[in-house]
PDB file of C-alpha atoms in Angstrom:
ATOM      1  CA  MET A   1     -10.368  15.644 173.414  1.00  0.00           C
ATOM      2  CA  SER A   2     -10.316  11.870 173.044  1.00  0.00           C
ATOM      3  CA  HIS A   3     -11.953   9.471 175.450  1.00  0.00           C
ATOM      4  CA  THR A   4      -8.514   8.487 176.817  1.00  0.00           C
ATOM      5  CA  ASP A   5      -7.632  12.026 177.915  1.00  0.00           C
ATOM      6  CA  VAL A   6      -7.987  12.700 181.608  1.00  0.00           C
ATOM      7  CA  SER A   7      -9.560  16.000 182.492  1.00  0.00           C
ATOM      8  CA  PRO A   8      -8.741  17.942 185.671  1.00  0.00           C
ATOM      9  CA  GLN A   9     -12.276  17.158 186.845  1.00  0.00           C
ATOM     10  CA  ALA A  10     -11.776  13.358 186.793  1.00  0.00           C
ATOM     11  CA  PRO A  11     -11.144  13.001 190.557  1.00  0.00           C
ATOM     12  CA  ALA A  12     -14.404  14.779 191.357  1.00  0.00           C
ATOM     13  CA  ARG A  13     -16.417  12.592 188.988  1.00  0.00           C
ATOM     14  CA  THR A  14     -15.010   9.337 190.332  1.00  0.00           C
ATOM     15  CA  ARG A  15     -15.698  10.386 193.938  1.00  0.00           C
ATOM     16  CA  MET A  16     -19.210  11.553 193.176  1.00  0.00           C
ATOM     17  CA  THR A  17     -20.639   8.319 191.847  1.00  0.00           C
ATOM     18  CA  GLY A  18     -22.715   5.670 193.557  1.00  0.00           C
ATOM     19  CA  ILE A  19     -22.752   5.888 197.334  1.00  0.00           C
ATOM     20  CA  GLY A  20     -20.629   9.046 197.297  1.00  0.00           C
ATOM     21  CA  ARG A  21     -23.262  10.865 195.279  1.00  0.00           C
ATOM     22  CA  VAL A  22     -26.048   9.616 197.559  1.00  0.00           C
ATOM     23  CA  LEU A  23     -24.053  10.753 200.596  1.00  0.00           C
ATOM     24  CA  VAL A  24     -23.661  14.266 199.158  1.00  0.00           C
ATOM     25  CA  ILE A  25     -27.365  14.414 198.278  1.00  0.00           C
ATOM     26  CA  VAL A  26     -28.382  13.386 201.803  1.00  0.00           C
ATOM     27  CA  TYR A  27     -25.991  15.974 203.259  1.00  0.00           C
ATOM     28  CA  ALA A  28     -27.495  18.632 200.974  1.00  0.00           C
ATOM     29  CA  VAL A  29     -31.036  17.668 202.017  1.00  0.00           C
ATOM     30  CA  MET A  30     -30.011  17.824 205.688  1.00  0.00           C
ATOM     31  CA  ALA A  31     -28.406  21.222 205.059  1.00  0.00           C
ATOM     32  CA  LEU A  32     -31.630  22.538 203.533  1.00  0.00           C
ATOM     33  CA  GLY A  33     -33.812  20.995 206.233  1.00  0.00           C
ATOM     34  CA  ALA A  34     -31.673  22.228 209.126  1.00  0.00           C
ATOM     35  CA  THR A  35     -31.333  25.691 207.582  1.00  0.00           C
ATOM     36  CA  GLY A  36     -35.084  26.008 207.052  1.00  0.00           C
ATOM     37  CA  ARG A  37     -35.904  24.675 210.499  1.00  0.00           C
ATOM     38  CA  SER A  38     -33.423  26.916 212.305  1.00  0.00           C
ATOM     39  CA  PHE A  39     -34.452  30.001 210.327  1.00  0.00           C
ATOM     40  CA  VAL A  40     -38.119  29.533 211.195  1.00  0.00           C
ATOM     41  CA  GLN A  41     -37.337  28.713 214.831  1.00  0.00           C
ATOM     42  CA  ILE A  42     -35.050  31.710 215.291  1.00  0.00           C
ATOM     43  CA  VAL A  43     -37.385  34.168 213.574  1.00  0.00           C
ATOM     44  CA  ARG A  44     -40.584  33.009 215.270  1.00  0.00           C
ATOM     45  CA  ARG A  45     -39.656  31.715 218.728  1.00  0.00           C
ATOM     46  CA  PHE A  46     -35.981  32.276 219.540  1.00  0.00           C
ATOM     47  CA  ASP A  47     -36.775  33.530 223.049  1.00  0.00           C
ATOM     48  CA  GLU A  48     -38.479  30.195 223.911  1.00  0.00           C
ATOM     49  CA  ALA A  49     -35.394  28.014 223.397  1.00  0.00           C
ATOM     50  CA  PRO A  50     -32.311  29.985 222.349  1.00  0.00           C
ATOM     51  CA  LEU A  51     -29.881  27.112 222.971  1.00  0.00           C
ATOM     52  CA  ALA A  52     -31.854  24.559 220.969  1.00  0.00           C
ATOM     53  CA  TYR A  53     -32.448  26.946 218.082  1.00  0.00           C
ATOM     54  CA  SER A  54     -28.830  28.078 218.038  1.00  0.00           C
ATOM     55  CA  LEU A  55     -27.765  24.426 217.909  1.00  0.00           C
ATOM     56  CA  SER A  56     -30.108  23.874 214.954  1.00  0.00           C
ATOM     57  CA  ALA A  57     -28.450  26.819 213.183  1.00  0.00           C
ATOM     58  CA  LEU A  58     -25.005  25.413 214.002  1.00  0.00           C
ATOM     59  CA  ALA A  59     -26.076  22.028 212.616  1.00  0.00           C
ATOM     60  CA  ALA A  60     -27.206  23.760 209.415  1.00  0.00           C
ATOM     61  CA  VAL A  61     -23.812  25.440 208.983  1.00  0.00           C
ATOM     62  CA  VAL A  62     -22.021  22.141 209.618  1.00  0.00           C
ATOM     63  CA  TYR A  63     -24.190  20.312 207.062  1.00  0.00           C
ATOM     64  CA  ILE A  64     -23.572  23.031 204.466  1.00  0.00           C
ATOM     65  CA  LEU A  65     -19.814  22.918 205.096  1.00  0.00           C
ATOM     66  CA  ALA A  66     -19.729  19.104 205.022  1.00  0.00           C
ATOM     67  CA  THR A  67     -21.680  19.055 201.748  1.00  0.00           C
ATOM     68  CA  LEU A  68     -19.273  21.479 200.081  1.00  0.00           C
ATOM     69  CA  ALA A  69     -16.225  19.732 201.532  1.00  0.00           C
ATOM     70  CA  LEU A  70     -17.364  16.320 200.277  1.00  0.00           C
ATOM     71  CA  ILE A  71     -17.967  17.741 196.806  1.00  0.00           C
ATOM     72  CA  LEU A  72     -14.586  19.496 196.775  1.00  0.00           C
ATOM     73  CA  ALA A  73     -12.572  16.865 198.682  1.00  0.00           C
ATOM     74  CA  HIS A  74     -10.400  16.287 195.608  1.00  0.00           C
ATOM     75  CA  ARG A  75      -9.059  19.853 195.968  1.00  0.00           C
ATOM     76  CA  ARG A  76      -6.231  20.943 198.216  1.00  0.00           C
ATOM     77  CA  GLY A  77      -7.383  21.335 201.811  1.00  0.00           C
ATOM     78  CA  TRP A  78     -11.017  20.312 201.322  1.00  0.00           C
ATOM     79  CA  TYR A  79     -10.417  16.671 202.245  1.00  0.00           C
ATOM     80  CA  ALA A  80      -9.193  17.825 205.672  1.00  0.00           C
ATOM     81  CA  VAL A  81     -12.133  20.240 205.954  1.00  0.00           C
ATOM     82  CA  ALA A  82     -14.496  17.332 205.261  1.00  0.00           C
ATOM     83  CA  TRP A  83     -12.897  15.283 208.060  1.00  0.00           C
ATOM     84  CA  ILE A  84     -13.060  18.195 210.508  1.00  0.00           C
ATOM     85  CA  ALA A  85     -16.675  19.069 209.659  1.00  0.00           C
ATOM     86  CA  ILE A  86     -17.905  15.485 209.895  1.00  0.00           C
ATOM     87  CA  VAL A  87     -16.021  14.721 213.130  1.00  0.00           C
ATOM     88  CA  PHE A  88     -17.491  17.937 214.576  1.00  0.00           C
ATOM     89  CA  GLU A  89     -20.939  16.858 213.377  1.00  0.00           C
ATOM     90  CA  LEU A  90     -20.617  13.424 214.977  1.00  0.00           C
ATOM     91  CA  SER A  91     -19.374  14.973 218.221  1.00  0.00           C
ATOM     92  CA  GLY A  92     -22.257  17.448 218.204  1.00  0.00           C
ATOM     93  CA  VAL A  93     -24.942  14.855 217.640  1.00  0.00           C
ATOM     94  CA  LEU A  94     -23.482  12.560 220.318  1.00  0.00           C
ATOM     95  CA  ILE A  95     -23.129  15.365 222.889  1.00  0.00           C
ATOM     96  CA  VAL A  96     -26.495  17.011 222.177  1.00  0.00           C
ATOM     97  CA  GLY A  97     -28.195  13.625 221.859  1.00  0.00           C
ATOM     98  CA  SER A  98     -26.840  12.510 225.228  1.00  0.00           C
ATOM     99  CA  LEU A  99     -27.647  15.796 226.952  1.00  0.00           C
ATOM    100  CA  SER A 100     -31.168  15.833 225.531  1.00  0.00           C
ATOM    101  CA  LEU A 101     -31.755  12.464 227.196  1.00  0.00           C
ATOM    102  CA  LEU A 102     -29.963  13.233 230.468  1.00  0.00           C
ATOM    103  CA  VAL A 103     -30.957  16.904 230.936  1.00  0.00           C
ATOM    104  CA  PRO A 104     -33.932  17.623 228.627  1.00  0.00           C
ATOM    105  CA  SER A 105     -34.735  20.881 230.435  1.00  0.00           C
ATOM    106  CA  LEU A 106     -31.416  22.310 229.197  1.00  0.00           C
ATOM    107  CA  PHE A 107     -32.749  22.836 225.682  1.00  0.00           C
ATOM    108  CA  GLY A 108     -36.397  23.844 226.060  1.00  0.00           C
ATOM    109  CA  HIS A 109     -37.271  22.501 222.599  1.00  0.00           C
ATOM    110  CA  ASP A 110     -35.733  19.972 220.251  1.00  0.00           C
ATOM    111  CA  SER A 111     -32.843  20.788 217.951  1.00  0.00           C
ATOM    112  CA  VAL A 112     -31.766  18.880 214.851  1.00  0.00           C
ATOM    113  CA  TRP A 113     -29.378  16.803 216.984  1.00  0.00           C
ATOM    114  CA  SER A 114     -31.736  16.255 219.976  1.00  0.00           C
ATOM    115  CA  TYR A 115     -32.283  12.618 220.885  1.00  0.00           C
ATOM    116  CA  PHE A 116     -29.614  11.673 218.318  1.00  0.00           C
ATOM    117  CA  GLY A 117     -31.699  13.104 215.491  1.00  0.00           C
ATOM    118  CA  MET A 118     -34.925  11.269 216.299  1.00  0.00           C
ATOM    119  CA  GLY A 119     -36.934  14.035 214.583  1.00  0.00           C
ATOM    120  CA  TYR A 120     -34.967  13.302 211.407  1.00  0.00           C
ATOM    121  CA  VAL A 121     -35.340   9.497 211.601  1.00  0.00           C
ATOM    122  CA  PHE A 122     -31.887   9.236 213.253  1.00  0.00           C
ATOM    123  CA  ILE A 123     -30.183  10.342 210.043  1.00  0.00           C
ATOM    124  CA  PRO A 124     -28.063  12.865 212.028  1.00  0.00           C
ATOM    125  CA  VAL A 125     -26.370  10.062 213.993  1.00  0.00           C
ATOM    126  CA  VAL A 126     -25.913   7.680 211.038  1.00  0.00           C
ATOM    127  CA  LEU A 127     -24.821  10.233 208.426  1.00  0.00           C
ATOM    128  CA  PRO A 128     -21.486  11.255 209.979  1.00  0.00           C
ATOM    129  CA  VAL A 129     -20.534   7.600 210.529  1.00  0.00           C
ATOM    130  CA  LEU A 130     -21.151   6.947 206.826  1.00  0.00           C
ATOM    131  CA  GLY A 131     -19.362  10.166 205.913  1.00  0.00           C
ATOM    132  CA  LEU A 132     -16.253   9.239 207.889  1.00  0.00           C
ATOM    133  CA  TRP A 133     -16.305   5.739 206.422  1.00  0.00           C
ATOM    134  CA  TRP A 134     -16.550   7.217 202.911  1.00  0.00           C
ATOM    135  CA  LEU A 135     -13.623   9.568 203.505  1.00  0.00           C
ATOM    136  CA  ARG A 136     -11.484   6.764 204.894  1.00  0.00           C
ATOM    137  CA  VAL A 137     -12.243   4.393 202.022  1.00  0.00           C
ATOM    138  CA  HIS A 138     -11.943   7.081 199.320  1.00  0.00           C
ATOM    139  CA  PRO A 139      -8.934   9.304 200.069  1.00  0.00           C
ATOM    140  CA  PRO A 140      -8.044  11.671 197.238  1.00  0.00           C
ATOM    141  CA  LYS A 141      -5.720   9.998 194.763  1.00  0.00           C
ATOM    142  CA  GLN A 142      -4.385  13.222 193.385  1.00  0.00           C
ATOM    143  CA  VAL A 143      -5.011  16.534 195.067  1.00  0.00           C
ATOM    144  CA  THR A 144      -5.609  19.338 192.589  1.00  0.00           C
ATOM    145  CA  ALA A 145      -5.499  23.056 193.115  1.00  0.00           C
TER     146      ALA A 145
END
């Protein structure tokens, strides 16, 4: 194959360079962190704060889905999945963040999204904004199967 040939993987490579790659890496780190945190919380102390720990598990699932969707956004349907996952994530962090300030007794303990992600250096509130910006600026040029 010559250097002028375009492989079917070209859209993925062009999307996953620079800031796009950093965004996916941060999402993957958040997925690992939220998964580990929620697993430990649920196994050890679920009865102390079931809502907060369930929300941490939900955040983990959303981060995993968003990571995969961003990686696969060049494929049919995954671009829409990325939008849905990241809008859901932003909604979750804004709702949980607001409720954790207004009604802290509701949760019992902190979740990943409590206080707008203060326990994660506010990455949970900034990340979806960057993710939505990235999707808007980098729509798929050619959707592949």
